[in-house]
PDB file of C-alpha atoms in Angstrom:
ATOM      1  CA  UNK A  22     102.999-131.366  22.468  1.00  0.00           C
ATOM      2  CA  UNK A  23     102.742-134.877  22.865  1.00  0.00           C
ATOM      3  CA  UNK A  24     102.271-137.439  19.373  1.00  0.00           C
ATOM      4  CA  UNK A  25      99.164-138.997  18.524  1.00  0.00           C
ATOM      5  CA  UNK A  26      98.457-141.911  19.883  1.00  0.00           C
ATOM      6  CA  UNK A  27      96.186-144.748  18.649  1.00  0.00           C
ATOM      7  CA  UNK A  28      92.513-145.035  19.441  1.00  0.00           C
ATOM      8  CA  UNK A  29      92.825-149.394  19.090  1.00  0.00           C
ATOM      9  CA  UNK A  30      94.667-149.119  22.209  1.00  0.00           C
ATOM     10  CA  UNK A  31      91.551-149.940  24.599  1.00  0.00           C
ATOM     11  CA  UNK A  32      90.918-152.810  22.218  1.00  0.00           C
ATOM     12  CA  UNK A  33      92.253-156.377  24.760  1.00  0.00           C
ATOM     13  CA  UNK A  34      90.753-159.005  23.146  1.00  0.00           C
ATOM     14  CA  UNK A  35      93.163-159.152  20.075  1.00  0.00           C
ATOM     15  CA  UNK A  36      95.751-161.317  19.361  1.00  0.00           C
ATOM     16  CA  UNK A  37      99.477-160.389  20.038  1.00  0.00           C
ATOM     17  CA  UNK A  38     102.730-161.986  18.200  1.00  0.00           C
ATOM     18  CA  UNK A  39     105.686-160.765  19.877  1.00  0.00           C
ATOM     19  CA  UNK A  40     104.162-157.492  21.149  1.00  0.00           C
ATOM     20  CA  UNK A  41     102.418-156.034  18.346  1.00  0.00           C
ATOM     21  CA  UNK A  42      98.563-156.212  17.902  1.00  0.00           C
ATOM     22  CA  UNK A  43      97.373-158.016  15.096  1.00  0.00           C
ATOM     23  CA  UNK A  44      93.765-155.833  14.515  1.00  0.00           C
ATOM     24  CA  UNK A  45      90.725-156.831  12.037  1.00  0.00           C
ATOM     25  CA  UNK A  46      91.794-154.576   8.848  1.00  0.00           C
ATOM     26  CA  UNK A  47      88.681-153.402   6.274  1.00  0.00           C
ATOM     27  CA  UNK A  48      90.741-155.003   3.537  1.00  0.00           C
ATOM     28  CA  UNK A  49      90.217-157.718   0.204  1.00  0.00           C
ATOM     29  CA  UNK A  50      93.790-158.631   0.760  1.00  0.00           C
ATOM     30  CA  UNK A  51      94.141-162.119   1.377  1.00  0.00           C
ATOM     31  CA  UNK A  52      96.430-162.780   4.998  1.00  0.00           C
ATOM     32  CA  UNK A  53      95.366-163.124   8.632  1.00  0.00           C
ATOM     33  CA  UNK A  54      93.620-160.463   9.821  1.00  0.00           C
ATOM     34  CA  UNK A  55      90.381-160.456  10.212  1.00  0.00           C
ATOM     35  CA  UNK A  56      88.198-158.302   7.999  1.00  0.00           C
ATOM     36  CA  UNK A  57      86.110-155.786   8.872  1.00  0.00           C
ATOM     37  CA  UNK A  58      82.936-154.807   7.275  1.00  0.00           C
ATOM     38  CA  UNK A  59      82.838-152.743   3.746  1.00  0.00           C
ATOM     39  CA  UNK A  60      82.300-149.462   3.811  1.00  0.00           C
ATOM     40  CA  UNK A  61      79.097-147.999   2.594  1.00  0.00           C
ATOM     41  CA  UNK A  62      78.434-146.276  -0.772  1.00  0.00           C
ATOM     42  CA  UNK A  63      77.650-143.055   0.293  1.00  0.00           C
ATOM     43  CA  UNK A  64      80.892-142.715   2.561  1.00  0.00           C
ATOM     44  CA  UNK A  65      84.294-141.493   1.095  1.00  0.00           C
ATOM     45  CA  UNK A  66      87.020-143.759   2.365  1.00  0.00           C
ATOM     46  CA  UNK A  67      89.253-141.017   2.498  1.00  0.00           C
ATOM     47  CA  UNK A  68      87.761-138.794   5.454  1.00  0.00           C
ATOM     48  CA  UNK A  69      86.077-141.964   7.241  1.00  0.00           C
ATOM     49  CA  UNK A  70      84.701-141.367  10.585  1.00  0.00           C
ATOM     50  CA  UNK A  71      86.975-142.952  13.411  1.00  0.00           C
ATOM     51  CA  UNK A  72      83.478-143.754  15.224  1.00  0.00           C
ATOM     52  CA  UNK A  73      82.800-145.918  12.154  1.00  0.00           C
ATOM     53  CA  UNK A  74      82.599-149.702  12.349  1.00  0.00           C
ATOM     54  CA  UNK A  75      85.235-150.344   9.407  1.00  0.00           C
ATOM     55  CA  UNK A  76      87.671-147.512  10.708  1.00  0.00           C
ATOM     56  CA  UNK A  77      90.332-149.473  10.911  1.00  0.00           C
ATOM     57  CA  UNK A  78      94.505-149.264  11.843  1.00  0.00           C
ATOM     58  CA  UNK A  79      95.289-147.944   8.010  1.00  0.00           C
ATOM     59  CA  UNK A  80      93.304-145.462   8.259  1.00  0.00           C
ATOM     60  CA  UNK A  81      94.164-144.368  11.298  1.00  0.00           C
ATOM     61  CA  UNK A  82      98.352-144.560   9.668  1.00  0.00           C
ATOM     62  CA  UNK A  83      97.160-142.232   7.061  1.00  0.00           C
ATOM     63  CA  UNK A  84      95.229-140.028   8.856  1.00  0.00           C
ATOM     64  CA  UNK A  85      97.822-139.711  11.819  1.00  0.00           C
ATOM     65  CA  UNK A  86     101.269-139.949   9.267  1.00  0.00           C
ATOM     66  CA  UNK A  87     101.794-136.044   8.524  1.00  0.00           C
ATOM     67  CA  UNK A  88     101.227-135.425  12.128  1.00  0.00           C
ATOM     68  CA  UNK A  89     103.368-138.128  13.754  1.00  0.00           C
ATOM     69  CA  UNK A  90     106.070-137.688  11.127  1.00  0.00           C
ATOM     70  CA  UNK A  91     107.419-134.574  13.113  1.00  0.00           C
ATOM     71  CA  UNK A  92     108.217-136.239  16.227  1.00  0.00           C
ATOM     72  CA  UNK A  93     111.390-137.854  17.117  1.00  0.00           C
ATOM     73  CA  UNK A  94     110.120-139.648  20.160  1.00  0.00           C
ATOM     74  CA  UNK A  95     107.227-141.723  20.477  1.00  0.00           C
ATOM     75  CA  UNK A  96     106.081-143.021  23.898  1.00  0.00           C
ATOM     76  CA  UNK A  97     105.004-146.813  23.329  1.00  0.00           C
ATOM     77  CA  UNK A  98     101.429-146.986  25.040  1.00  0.00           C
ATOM     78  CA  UNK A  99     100.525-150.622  24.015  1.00  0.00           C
ATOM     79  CA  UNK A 100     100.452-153.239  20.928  1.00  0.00           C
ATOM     80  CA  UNK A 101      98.698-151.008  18.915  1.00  0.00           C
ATOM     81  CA  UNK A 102     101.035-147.898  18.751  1.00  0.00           C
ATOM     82  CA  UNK A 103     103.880-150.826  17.473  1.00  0.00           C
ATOM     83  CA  UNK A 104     101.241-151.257  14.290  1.00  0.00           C
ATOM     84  CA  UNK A 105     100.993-147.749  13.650  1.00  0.00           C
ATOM     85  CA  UNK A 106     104.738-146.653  14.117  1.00  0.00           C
ATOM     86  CA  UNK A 107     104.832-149.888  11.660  1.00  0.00           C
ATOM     87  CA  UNK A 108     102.618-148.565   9.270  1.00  0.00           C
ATOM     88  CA  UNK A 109     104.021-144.629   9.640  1.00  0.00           C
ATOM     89  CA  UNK A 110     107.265-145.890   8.541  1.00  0.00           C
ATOM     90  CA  UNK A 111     106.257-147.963   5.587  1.00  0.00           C
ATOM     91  CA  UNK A 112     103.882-144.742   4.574  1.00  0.00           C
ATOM     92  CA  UNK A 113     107.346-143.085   4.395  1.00  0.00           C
ATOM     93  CA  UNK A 114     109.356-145.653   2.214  1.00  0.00           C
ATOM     94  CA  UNK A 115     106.318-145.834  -0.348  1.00  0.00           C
ATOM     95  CA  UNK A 116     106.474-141.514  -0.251  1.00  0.00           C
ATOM     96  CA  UNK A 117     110.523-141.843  -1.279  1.00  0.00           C
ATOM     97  CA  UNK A 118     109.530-143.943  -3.907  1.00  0.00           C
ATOM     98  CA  UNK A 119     106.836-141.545  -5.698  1.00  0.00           C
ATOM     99  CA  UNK A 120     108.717-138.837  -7.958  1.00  0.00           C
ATOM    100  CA  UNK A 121     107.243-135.572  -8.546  1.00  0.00           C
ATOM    101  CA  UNK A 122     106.483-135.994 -12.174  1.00  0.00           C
ATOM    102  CA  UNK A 123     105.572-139.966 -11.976  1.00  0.00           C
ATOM    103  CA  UNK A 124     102.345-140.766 -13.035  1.00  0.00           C
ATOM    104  CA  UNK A 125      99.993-143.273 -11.402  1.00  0.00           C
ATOM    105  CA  UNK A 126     100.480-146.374 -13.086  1.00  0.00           C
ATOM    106  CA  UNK A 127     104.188-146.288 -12.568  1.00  0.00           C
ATOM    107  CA  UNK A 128     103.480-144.798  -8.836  1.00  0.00           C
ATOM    108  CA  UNK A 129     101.189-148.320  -8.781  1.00  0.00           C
ATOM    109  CA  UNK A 130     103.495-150.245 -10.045  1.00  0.00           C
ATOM    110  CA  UNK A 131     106.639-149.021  -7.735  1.00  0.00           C
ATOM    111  CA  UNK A 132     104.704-148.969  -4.552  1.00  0.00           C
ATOM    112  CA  UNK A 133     103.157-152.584  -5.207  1.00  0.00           C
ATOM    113  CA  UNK A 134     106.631-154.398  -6.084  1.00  0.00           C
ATOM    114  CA  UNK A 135     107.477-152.427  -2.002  1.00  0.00           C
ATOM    115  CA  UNK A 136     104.536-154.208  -0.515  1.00  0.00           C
ATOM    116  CA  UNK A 137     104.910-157.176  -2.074  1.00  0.00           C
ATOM    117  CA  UNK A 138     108.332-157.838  -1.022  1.00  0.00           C
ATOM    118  CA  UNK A 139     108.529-160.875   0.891  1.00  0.00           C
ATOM    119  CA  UNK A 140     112.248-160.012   1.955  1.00  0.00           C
ATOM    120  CA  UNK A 141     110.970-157.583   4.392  1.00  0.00           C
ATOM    121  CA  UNK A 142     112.593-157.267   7.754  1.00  0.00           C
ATOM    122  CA  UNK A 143     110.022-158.320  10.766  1.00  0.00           C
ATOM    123  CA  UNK A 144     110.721-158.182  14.771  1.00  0.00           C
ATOM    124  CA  UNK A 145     113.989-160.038  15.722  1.00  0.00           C
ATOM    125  CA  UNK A 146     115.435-160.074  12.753  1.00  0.00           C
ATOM    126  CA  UNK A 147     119.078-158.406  12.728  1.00  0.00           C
ATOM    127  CA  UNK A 148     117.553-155.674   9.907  1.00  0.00           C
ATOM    128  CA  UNK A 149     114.572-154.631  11.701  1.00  0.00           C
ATOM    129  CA  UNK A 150     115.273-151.213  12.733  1.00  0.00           C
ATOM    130  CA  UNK A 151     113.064-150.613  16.046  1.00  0.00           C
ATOM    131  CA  UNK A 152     113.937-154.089  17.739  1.00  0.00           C
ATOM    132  CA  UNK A 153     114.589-152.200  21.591  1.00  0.00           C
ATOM    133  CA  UNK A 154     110.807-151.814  21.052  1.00  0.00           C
ATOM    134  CA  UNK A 155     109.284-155.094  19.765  1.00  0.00           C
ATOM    135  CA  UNK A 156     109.573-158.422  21.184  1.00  0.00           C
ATOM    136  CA  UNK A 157     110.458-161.062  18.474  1.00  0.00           C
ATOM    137  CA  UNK A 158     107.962-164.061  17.694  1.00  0.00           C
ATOM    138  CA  UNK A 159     108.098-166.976  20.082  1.00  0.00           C
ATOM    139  CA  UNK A 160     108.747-169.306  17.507  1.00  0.00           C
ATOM    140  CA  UNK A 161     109.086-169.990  13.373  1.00  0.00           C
ATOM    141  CA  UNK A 162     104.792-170.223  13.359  1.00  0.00           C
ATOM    142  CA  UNK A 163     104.696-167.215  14.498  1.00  0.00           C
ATOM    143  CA  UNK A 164     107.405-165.347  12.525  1.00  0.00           C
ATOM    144  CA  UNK A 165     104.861-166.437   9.825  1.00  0.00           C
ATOM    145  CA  UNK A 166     102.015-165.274  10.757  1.00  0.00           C
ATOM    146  CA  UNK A 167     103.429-161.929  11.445  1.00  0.00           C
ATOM    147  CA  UNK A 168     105.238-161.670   8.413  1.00  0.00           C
ATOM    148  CA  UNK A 169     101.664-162.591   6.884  1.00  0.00           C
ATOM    149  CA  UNK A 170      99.948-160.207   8.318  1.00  0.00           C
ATOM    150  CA  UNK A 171     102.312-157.363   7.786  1.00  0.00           C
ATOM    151  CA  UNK A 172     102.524-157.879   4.176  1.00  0.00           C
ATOM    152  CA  UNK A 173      98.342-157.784   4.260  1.00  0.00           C
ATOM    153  CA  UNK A 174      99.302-154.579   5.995  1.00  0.00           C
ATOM    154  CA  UNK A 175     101.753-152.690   3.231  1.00  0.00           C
ATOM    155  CA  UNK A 176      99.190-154.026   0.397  1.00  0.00           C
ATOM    156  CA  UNK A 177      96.656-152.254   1.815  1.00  0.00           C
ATOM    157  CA  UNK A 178      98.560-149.301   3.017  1.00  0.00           C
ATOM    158  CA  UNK A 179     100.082-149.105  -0.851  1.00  0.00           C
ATOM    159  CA  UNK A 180      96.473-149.257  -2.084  1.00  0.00           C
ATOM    160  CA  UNK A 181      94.955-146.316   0.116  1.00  0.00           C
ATOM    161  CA  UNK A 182      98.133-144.208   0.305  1.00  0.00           C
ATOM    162  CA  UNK A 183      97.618-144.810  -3.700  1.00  0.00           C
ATOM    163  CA  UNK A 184      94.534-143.057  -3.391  1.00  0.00           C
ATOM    164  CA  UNK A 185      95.543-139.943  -1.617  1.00  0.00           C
ATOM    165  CA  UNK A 186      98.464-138.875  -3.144  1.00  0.00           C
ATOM    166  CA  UNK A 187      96.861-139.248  -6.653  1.00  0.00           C
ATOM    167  CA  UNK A 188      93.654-137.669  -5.578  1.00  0.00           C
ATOM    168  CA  UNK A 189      93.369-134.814  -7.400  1.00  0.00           C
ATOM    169  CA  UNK A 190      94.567-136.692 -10.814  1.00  0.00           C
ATOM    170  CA  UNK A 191      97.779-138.277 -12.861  1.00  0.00           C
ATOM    171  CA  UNK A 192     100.322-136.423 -10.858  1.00  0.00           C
ATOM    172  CA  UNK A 193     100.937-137.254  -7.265  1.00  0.00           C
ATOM    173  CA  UNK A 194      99.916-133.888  -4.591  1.00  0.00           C
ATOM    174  CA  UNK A 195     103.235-132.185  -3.238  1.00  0.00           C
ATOM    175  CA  UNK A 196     101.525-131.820  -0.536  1.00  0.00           C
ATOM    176  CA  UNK A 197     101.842-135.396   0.509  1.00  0.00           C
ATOM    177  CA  UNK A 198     105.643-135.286  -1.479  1.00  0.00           C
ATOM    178  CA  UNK A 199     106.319-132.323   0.678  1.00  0.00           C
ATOM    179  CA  UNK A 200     107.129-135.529   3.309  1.00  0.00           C
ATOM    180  CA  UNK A 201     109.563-137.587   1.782  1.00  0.00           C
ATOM    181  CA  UNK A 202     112.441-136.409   3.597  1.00  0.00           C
ATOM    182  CA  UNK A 203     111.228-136.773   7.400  1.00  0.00           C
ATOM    183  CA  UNK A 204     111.785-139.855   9.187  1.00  0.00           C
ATOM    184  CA  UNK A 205     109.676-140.430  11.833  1.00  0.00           C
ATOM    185  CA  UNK A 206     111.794-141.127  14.892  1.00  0.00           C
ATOM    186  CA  UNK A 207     114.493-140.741  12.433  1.00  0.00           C
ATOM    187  CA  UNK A 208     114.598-144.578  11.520  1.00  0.00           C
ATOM    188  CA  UNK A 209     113.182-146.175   8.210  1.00  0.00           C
ATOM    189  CA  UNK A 210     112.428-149.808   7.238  1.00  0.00           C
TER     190      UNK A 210
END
């Protein structure tokens, strides 16, 4: 059984920085990307429709994470897969950093100081553990904007993963702490 793949990949008119797609994100985060429209009242942004207007790449990471985390090989389609193997494996450093009994302040407060890291490793730098698959930035403008954008990114996946794992109250679902220990492809950030 193949992995899932993601549905932005017909999307051409989107800007690229090395070789990853930098997609409109339905976000209040300030950064690059261009926002898409707010979801409506009535709608649950956990179980949003992918046919939706403000579907978006995060919620296409969380939806596709506990699926995707099984696989050790991922076939590279396009820009777009490079966001959400991005995103997959920052869903999995913010999981090892909720414990079982933490409650959701400190769970906040943990996965926030992760996102807003500046120190993060981007595409072409010697850290960056999937560089056979992305092309660095063409030049130090560049490396900004993409470092930009991808902290937008982890803010907003550290927000909504927020949401899910502390659903059902103060104590995170085991459910979602059940995968801390895979590593998708078997790398991590």
């Amino acid at each position: 059984m193949p992995a899932y793949h993601s549905i932005f990949l017909q999307d051409q008119d989107v800007r690229l920085i090395g070789n990853i797609a930098l997609l409109p994100l339905r976000t209040r985060t300030r950064g690059p990307a261009m926002s898409l429209p707010t979801l409506p009242a009535s709608t649950n942004p956990i179980d949003i429709d992918p046919d939706s207007e403000s579907y978006d790449p995060l919620d296409e990471v969380l939806s596709l994470f506990r699926a995707n985390t099984f696989f050790r090989n991922f076939e590279i389609k396009g820009p777009a897969d490079r966001l959400l193997i991005y995103g997959i494996l920052f869903v999995s450093e913010c999981l090892g950093r909720i414990k079982p009994g933490m409650g959701a302040k400190e769970a906040e407060k943990a996965l926030m100081n992760a996102a807003l890291d500046n120190q993060f490793a981007i595409p072409g730098d010697a850290a960056f553990p999937l560089n056979q698959a992305y092309e660095a930035p063409r030049d130090r403008q560049d490396a900004e904007v993409l470092r930009q954008y991808l902290s937008q990114v982890r803010q907003e996946l550290a927000i909504r993963l927020l949401q899910r794992v502390y659903m059902g109250g103060n104590t995170p679902s085991k459910w979602w702490l059940s995968f801390t220990k895979r590593k998708f492809m078997g790398k991590s950030l």
